[in-house]
XYZ file of C-alpha atoms in Angstrom:
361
model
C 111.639 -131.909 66.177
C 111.830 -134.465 69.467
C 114.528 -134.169 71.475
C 117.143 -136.932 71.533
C 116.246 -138.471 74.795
C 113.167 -139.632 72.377
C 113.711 -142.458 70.424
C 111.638 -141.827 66.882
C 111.553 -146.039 66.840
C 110.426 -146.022 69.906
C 107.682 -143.713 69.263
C 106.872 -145.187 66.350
C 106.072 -148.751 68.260
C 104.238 -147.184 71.125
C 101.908 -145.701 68.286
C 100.348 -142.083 68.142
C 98.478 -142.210 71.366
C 101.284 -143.500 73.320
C 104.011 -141.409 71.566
C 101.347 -138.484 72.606
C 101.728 -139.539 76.509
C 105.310 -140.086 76.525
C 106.042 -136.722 74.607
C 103.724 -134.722 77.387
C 105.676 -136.493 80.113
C 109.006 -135.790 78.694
C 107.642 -131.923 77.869
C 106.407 -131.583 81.355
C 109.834 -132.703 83.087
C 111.700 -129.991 80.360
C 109.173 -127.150 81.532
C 109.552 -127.935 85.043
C 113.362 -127.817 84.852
C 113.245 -124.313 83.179
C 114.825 -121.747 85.370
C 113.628 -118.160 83.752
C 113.985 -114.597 85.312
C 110.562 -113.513 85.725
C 110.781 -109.902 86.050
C 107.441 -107.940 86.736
C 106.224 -106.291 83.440
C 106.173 -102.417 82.788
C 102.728 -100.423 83.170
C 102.091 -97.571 81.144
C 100.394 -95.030 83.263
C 97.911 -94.990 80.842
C 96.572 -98.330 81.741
C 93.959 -96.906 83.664
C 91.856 -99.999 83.953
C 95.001 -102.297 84.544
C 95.960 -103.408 87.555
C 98.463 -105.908 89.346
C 99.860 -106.719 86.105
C 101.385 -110.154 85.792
C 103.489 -112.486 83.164
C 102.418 -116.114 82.962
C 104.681 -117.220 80.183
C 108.415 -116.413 78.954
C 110.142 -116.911 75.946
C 108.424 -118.500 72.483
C 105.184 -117.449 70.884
C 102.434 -117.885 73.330
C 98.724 -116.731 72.009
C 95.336 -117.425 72.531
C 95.297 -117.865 76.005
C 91.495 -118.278 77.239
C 89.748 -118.786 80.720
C 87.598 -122.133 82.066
C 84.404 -121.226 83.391
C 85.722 -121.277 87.049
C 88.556 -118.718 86.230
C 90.972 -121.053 87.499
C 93.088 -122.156 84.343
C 93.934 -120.808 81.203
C 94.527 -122.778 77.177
C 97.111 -121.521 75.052
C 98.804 -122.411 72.044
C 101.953 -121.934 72.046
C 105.559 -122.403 69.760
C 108.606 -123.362 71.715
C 111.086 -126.066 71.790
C 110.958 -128.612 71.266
C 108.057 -128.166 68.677
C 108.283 -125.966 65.091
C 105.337 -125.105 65.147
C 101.734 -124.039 67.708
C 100.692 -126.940 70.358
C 97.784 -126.250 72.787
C 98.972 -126.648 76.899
C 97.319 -125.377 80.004
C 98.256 -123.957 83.053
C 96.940 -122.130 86.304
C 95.947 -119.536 86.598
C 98.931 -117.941 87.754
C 101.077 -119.642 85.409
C 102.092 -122.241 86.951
C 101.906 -126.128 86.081
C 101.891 -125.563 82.411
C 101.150 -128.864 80.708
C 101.255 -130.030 76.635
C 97.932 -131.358 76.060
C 98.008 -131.671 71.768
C 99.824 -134.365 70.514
C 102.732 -132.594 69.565
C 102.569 -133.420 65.750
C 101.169 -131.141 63.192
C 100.065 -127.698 63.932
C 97.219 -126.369 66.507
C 95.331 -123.660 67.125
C 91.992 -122.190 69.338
C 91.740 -124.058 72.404
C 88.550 -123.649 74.630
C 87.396 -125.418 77.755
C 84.323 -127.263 77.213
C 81.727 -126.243 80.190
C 82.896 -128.585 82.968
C 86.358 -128.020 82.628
C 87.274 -131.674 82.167
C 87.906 -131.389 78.124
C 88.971 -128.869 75.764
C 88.582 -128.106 72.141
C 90.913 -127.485 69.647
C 92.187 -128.023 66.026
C 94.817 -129.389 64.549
C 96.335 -130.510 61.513
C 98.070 -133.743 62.392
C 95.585 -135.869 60.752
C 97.255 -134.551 57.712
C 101.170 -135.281 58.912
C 103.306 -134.962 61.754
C 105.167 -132.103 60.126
C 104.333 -128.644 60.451
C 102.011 -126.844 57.488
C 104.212 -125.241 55.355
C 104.045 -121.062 55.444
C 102.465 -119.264 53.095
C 104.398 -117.263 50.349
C 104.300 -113.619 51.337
C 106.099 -112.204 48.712
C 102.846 -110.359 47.404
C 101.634 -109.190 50.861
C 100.723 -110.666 54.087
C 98.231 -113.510 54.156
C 97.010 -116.460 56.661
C 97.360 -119.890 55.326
C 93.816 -121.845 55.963
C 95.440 -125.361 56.555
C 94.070 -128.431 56.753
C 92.460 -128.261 60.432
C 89.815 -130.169 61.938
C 87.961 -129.908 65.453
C 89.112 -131.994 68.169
C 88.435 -132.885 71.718
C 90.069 -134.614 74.309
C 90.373 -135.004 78.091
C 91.770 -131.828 80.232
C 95.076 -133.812 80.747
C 95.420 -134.796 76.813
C 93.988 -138.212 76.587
C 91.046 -139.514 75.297
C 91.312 -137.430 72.171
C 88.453 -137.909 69.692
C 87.349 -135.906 66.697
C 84.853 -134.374 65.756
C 83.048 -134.671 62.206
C 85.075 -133.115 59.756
C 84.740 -131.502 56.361
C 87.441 -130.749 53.947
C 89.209 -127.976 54.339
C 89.346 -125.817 57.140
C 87.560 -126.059 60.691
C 88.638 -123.892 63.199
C 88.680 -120.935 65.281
C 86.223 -122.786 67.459
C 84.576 -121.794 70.902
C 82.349 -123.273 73.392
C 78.994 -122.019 74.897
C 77.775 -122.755 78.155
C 75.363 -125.690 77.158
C 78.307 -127.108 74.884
C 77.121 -125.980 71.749
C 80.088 -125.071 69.391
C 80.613 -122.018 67.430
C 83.703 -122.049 64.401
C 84.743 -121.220 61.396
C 84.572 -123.373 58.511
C 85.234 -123.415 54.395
C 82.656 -126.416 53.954
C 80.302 -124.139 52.430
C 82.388 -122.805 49.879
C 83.497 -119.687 51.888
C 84.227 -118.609 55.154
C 81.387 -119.083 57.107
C 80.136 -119.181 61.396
C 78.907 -122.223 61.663
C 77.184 -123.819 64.994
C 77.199 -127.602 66.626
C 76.248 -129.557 69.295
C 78.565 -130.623 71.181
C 79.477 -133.560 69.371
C 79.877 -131.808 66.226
C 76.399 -132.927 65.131
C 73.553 -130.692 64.548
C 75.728 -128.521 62.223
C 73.613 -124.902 61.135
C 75.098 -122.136 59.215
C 75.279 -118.764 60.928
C 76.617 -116.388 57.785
C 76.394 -116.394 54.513
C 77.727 -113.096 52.961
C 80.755 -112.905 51.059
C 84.135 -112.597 52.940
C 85.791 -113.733 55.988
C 83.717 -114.249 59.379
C 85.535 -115.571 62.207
C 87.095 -115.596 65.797
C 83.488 -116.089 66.973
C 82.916 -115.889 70.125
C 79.684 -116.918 72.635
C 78.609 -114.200 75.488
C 79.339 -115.694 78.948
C 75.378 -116.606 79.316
C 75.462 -118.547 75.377
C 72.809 -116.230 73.999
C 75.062 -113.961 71.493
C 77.790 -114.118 69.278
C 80.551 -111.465 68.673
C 82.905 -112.254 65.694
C 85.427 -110.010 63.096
C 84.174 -110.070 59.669
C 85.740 -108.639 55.787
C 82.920 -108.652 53.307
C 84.713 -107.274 49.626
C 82.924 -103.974 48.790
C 82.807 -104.595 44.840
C 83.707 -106.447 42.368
C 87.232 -106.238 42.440
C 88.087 -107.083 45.707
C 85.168 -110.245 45.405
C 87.925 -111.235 43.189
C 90.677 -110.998 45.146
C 89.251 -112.716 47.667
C 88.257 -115.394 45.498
C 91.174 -116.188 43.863
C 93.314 -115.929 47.727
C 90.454 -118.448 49.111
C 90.978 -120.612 46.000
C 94.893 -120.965 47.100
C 93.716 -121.495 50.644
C 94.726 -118.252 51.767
C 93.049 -115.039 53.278
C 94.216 -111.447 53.651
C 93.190 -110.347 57.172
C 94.355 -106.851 56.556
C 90.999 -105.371 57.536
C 87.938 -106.584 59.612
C 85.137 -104.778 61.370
C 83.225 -106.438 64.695
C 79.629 -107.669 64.716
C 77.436 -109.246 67.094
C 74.184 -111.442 66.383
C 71.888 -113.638 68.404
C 73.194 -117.062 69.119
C 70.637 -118.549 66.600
C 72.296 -116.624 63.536
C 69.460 -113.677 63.761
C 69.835 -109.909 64.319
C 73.157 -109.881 62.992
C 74.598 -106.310 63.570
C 77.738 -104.304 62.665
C 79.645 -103.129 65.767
C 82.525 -100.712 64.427
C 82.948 -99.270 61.077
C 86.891 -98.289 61.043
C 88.971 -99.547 57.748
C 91.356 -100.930 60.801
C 91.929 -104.651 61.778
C 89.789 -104.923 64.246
C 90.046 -108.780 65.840
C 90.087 -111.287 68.615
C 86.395 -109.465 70.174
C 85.046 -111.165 73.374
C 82.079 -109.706 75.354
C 82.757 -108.776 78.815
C 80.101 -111.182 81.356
C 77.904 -107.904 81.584
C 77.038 -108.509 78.003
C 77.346 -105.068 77.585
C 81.291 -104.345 76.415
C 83.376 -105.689 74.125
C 87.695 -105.656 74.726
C 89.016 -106.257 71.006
C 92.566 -105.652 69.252
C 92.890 -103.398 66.707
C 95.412 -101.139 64.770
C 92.963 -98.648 64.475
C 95.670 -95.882 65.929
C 97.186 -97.088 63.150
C 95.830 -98.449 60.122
C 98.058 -100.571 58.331
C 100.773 -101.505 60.104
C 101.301 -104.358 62.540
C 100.909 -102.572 65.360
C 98.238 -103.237 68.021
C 96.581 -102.608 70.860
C 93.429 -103.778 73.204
C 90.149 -101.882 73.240
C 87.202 -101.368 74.814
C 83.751 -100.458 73.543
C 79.971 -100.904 73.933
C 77.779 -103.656 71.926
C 76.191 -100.088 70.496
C 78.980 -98.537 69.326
C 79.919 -96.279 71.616
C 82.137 -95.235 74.391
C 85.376 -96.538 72.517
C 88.766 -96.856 74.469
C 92.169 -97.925 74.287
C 93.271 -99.884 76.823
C 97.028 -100.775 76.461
C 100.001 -98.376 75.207
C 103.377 -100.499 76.680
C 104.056 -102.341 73.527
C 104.240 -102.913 69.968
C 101.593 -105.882 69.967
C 98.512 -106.968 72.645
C 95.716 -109.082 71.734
C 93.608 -111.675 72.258
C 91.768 -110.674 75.480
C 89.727 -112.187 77.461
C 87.339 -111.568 80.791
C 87.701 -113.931 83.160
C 83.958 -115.339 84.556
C 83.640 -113.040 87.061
C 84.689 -109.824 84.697
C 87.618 -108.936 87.782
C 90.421 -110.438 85.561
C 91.794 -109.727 81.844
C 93.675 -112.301 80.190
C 95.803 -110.809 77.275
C 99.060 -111.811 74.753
C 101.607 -109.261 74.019
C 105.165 -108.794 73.323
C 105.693 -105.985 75.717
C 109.410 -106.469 77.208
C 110.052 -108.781 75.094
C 114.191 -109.527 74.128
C 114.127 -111.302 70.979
C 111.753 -110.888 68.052
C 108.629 -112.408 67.544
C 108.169 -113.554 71.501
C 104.823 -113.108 72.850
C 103.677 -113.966 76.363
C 100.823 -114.448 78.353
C 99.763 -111.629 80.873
C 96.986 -111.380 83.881
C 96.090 -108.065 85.072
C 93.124 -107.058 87.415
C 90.539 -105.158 85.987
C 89.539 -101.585 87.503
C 86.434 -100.064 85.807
C-alpha cells in the first residue's frame, strides 16, 4: 500500500501517469534515506570462478536483475515497502542510485533494456487493477500463477510508458535482441509458447509449438540464437495434468530441461537431459557457454545453485555452494562480470539480493 505522506485523493486527481511520477519521486527520497549495513558477502572457496564478490541490494525480494548493453546498469524487480507485491527499478552498476521505474500498481516482472539503453521492457498486470494478483492455492503442490500480464515499454526513467499489442492471457518473460526484436512467452496460442516481435510488438511469429512449458528465453549477445527452459509431458497422463493446471492458469515448474535454437525458430536442440529444474539459462558473449540454475544436486527440493556448461552438452559445473538459493545469472557484455540473485547471508526468510562478482575463467 502507499505510504501516508500520499494522499490516495490526491493520486487519484493527478491520474495514473502522474500518480506514477509522484510515487517514483516519493520512492526515490525513501531509498535514498535508507541507512543499511552493507557487510561484504561470504565466498565459498569453492567459487573458483568468483571473484570480488559484491551485494547491490539489501533486504526484500530482489530477482531478475539483468545488464544494458554497456554493462553499466542493471533492471530488477523487486518486492519491498512500500509495494505488496514485484515492481521493476534500476540502478548502477554498483548498486547505487536505485530508481522505481513501473508504476507501482499491479504486479511486474522481466525487465530488459531495449538496445540503446534509453527504454526498458517489462510486464505488468496493472491494466487489470492496482492490487496485487492474488497467489495461487498451493495446497496440492507448488505451482506459478500465469496472471494477467502484458508487454510494456517505457522511457529508462519511467515515463513515456506505452504498450505493446496484447493478447489475452499471459505475455511475459520477455527479452530484447540487439536489433530490438523481442523474444517472450505467451498463452495466445493456446499453450505456452516462444514467440518473436519487432520491436513494436508487431511482426508477431511463433517459435514452439510442442506441448508443455517453453520459457525464460533468452537472445545470444550477437541476436542470432535463443536459449530457453522447456517441460514437454512425456505421456498421456501428465498431457493431462498439464492441461487441466494451464486451464486454471497455472503451471508446475517442478522440472525443465535447457534448449537452444536459431533465432528464426530452426535447429531447435536439447541442451541437458537431467529430471532437475533446470532455469533462468543465458549464453555467455562467446556463444559458447551457458550459466543456468538448477537443483540438479538435488532434485526436488528448493534448493539451487548456478551452473556452467557448453551449448553441446558438455563440460558441466557448479558454480556457487554459499547458499540455499542463486539464480538468475547473467554475463555482463564484455563476459568479465556475473550478475546473480541469491539469498546467501540473508537474516529473515524469503530475502534475496542482488550480487556482482568478477568472473575468472
Amino acid at each position: 500500500m502507499l505510504s501516508r505522506s500520499l494522499d490516495r485523493r490526491a493520486l487519484l486527481r493527478l491520474g495514473l501517469l502522474g500518480a506514477a511520477a509522484a510515487l517514483r519521486e516519493h520512492v526515490a527520497a525513501r531509498l535514498a534515506r535508507a541507512q543499511v549495513s552493507r557487510v561484504p558477502p561470504t565466498a565459498d572457496p569453492r567459487e573458483r570462478h568468483l571473484g570480488g564478490l559484491r551485494q547491490l541490494t539489501f533486504g526484500g525480494q530482489n530477482a531478475e536483475a539483468y545488464w544494458d548493453r554497456a554493462g553499466t546498469r542493471l533492471v530488477f524487480q523487486s518486492t519491498r515497502p512500500p509495494f505488496g507485491c514485484d515492481q521493476i527499478f534500476t540502478m548502477g552498476a554498483d548498486g547505487s542510485g536505485a530508481r522505481l521505474v513501473s508504476t507501482g500498481r499491479g504486479r511486474t516482472t522481466c525487465a530488459f533494456f531495449l538496445p540503446d539503453g534509453a527504454r526498458l521492457l517489462y510486464a505488468s498486470t496493472h491494466h487489470a487493477g492496482a492490487e496485487c494478483p492474488p497467489a495461487p492455492d498451493r495446497s496440492r503442490g507448488y505451482v506459478w500463477a500465469l496472471h494477467d500480464y502484458d508487454l510494456y515499454t517505457c522511457a529508462v526513467d519511467g515515463g513515456d510508458l506505452r504498450a505493446l499489442p496484447a493478447s489475452p492471457g499471459y505475455d511475459a518473460e520477455g527479452t530484447v535482441a540487439p536489433d530490438g526484436r523481442i523474444v517472450f512467452t505467451s498463452m495466445r496460442g493456446g499453450d505456452l509458447d516462444l514467440y518473436v516481435a519487432d520491436a513494436d510488438g508487431g511482426g508477431v511469429q511463433r517459435l514452439t509449438d510442442r506441448p508443455g512449458y517453453d520459457g525464460g528465453p533468452f537472445f545470444s549477445w550477437d541476436g542470432r540464437d535463443i536459449v530457453w527452459r522447456g517441460w514437454h509431458p512425456a505421456d498421456s497422463a501428465e498431457l493431462a495434468e498439464y492441461r487441466a493446471l494451464l486451464g486454471q492458469r497455472l503451471v508446475r515448474p517442478s522440472r525443465a530441461e535447457l534448449f537452444v535454437m536459431a533465432a528464426d525458430g530452426t535447429g531447435a536442440r536439447q541442451i541437458t537431459s537431467n529430471g532437475a529444474a533446470n532455469w533462468a539459462p543465458v549464453l555467455h558473449p562467446d556463444g559458447e557457454r551457458i550459466v543456468f540454475s538448477s537443483n540438479l544436486h538435488d532434485p526436488g527440493r528448493f534448493d539451487f545453485a548456478l551452473y556452467l556448461v557448453r551449448r553441446d552438452g558438455r563440460g558441466l559445473e557448479r558454480l556457487t555452494h554459499a547458499e540455499s538459493f542463486a539464480s538468475f545469472p547473467m554475463f555482463a557484455p564484455d563476459g568479465h562480470r556475473l550478475v546473480f540473485c541469491s539469498n546467501r547471508g540473508t537474516s529473515t526468510p524469503r530475502e534475496f539480493n542482488v550480487f556482482v562478482a568478477d568472473w575468472l575463467d
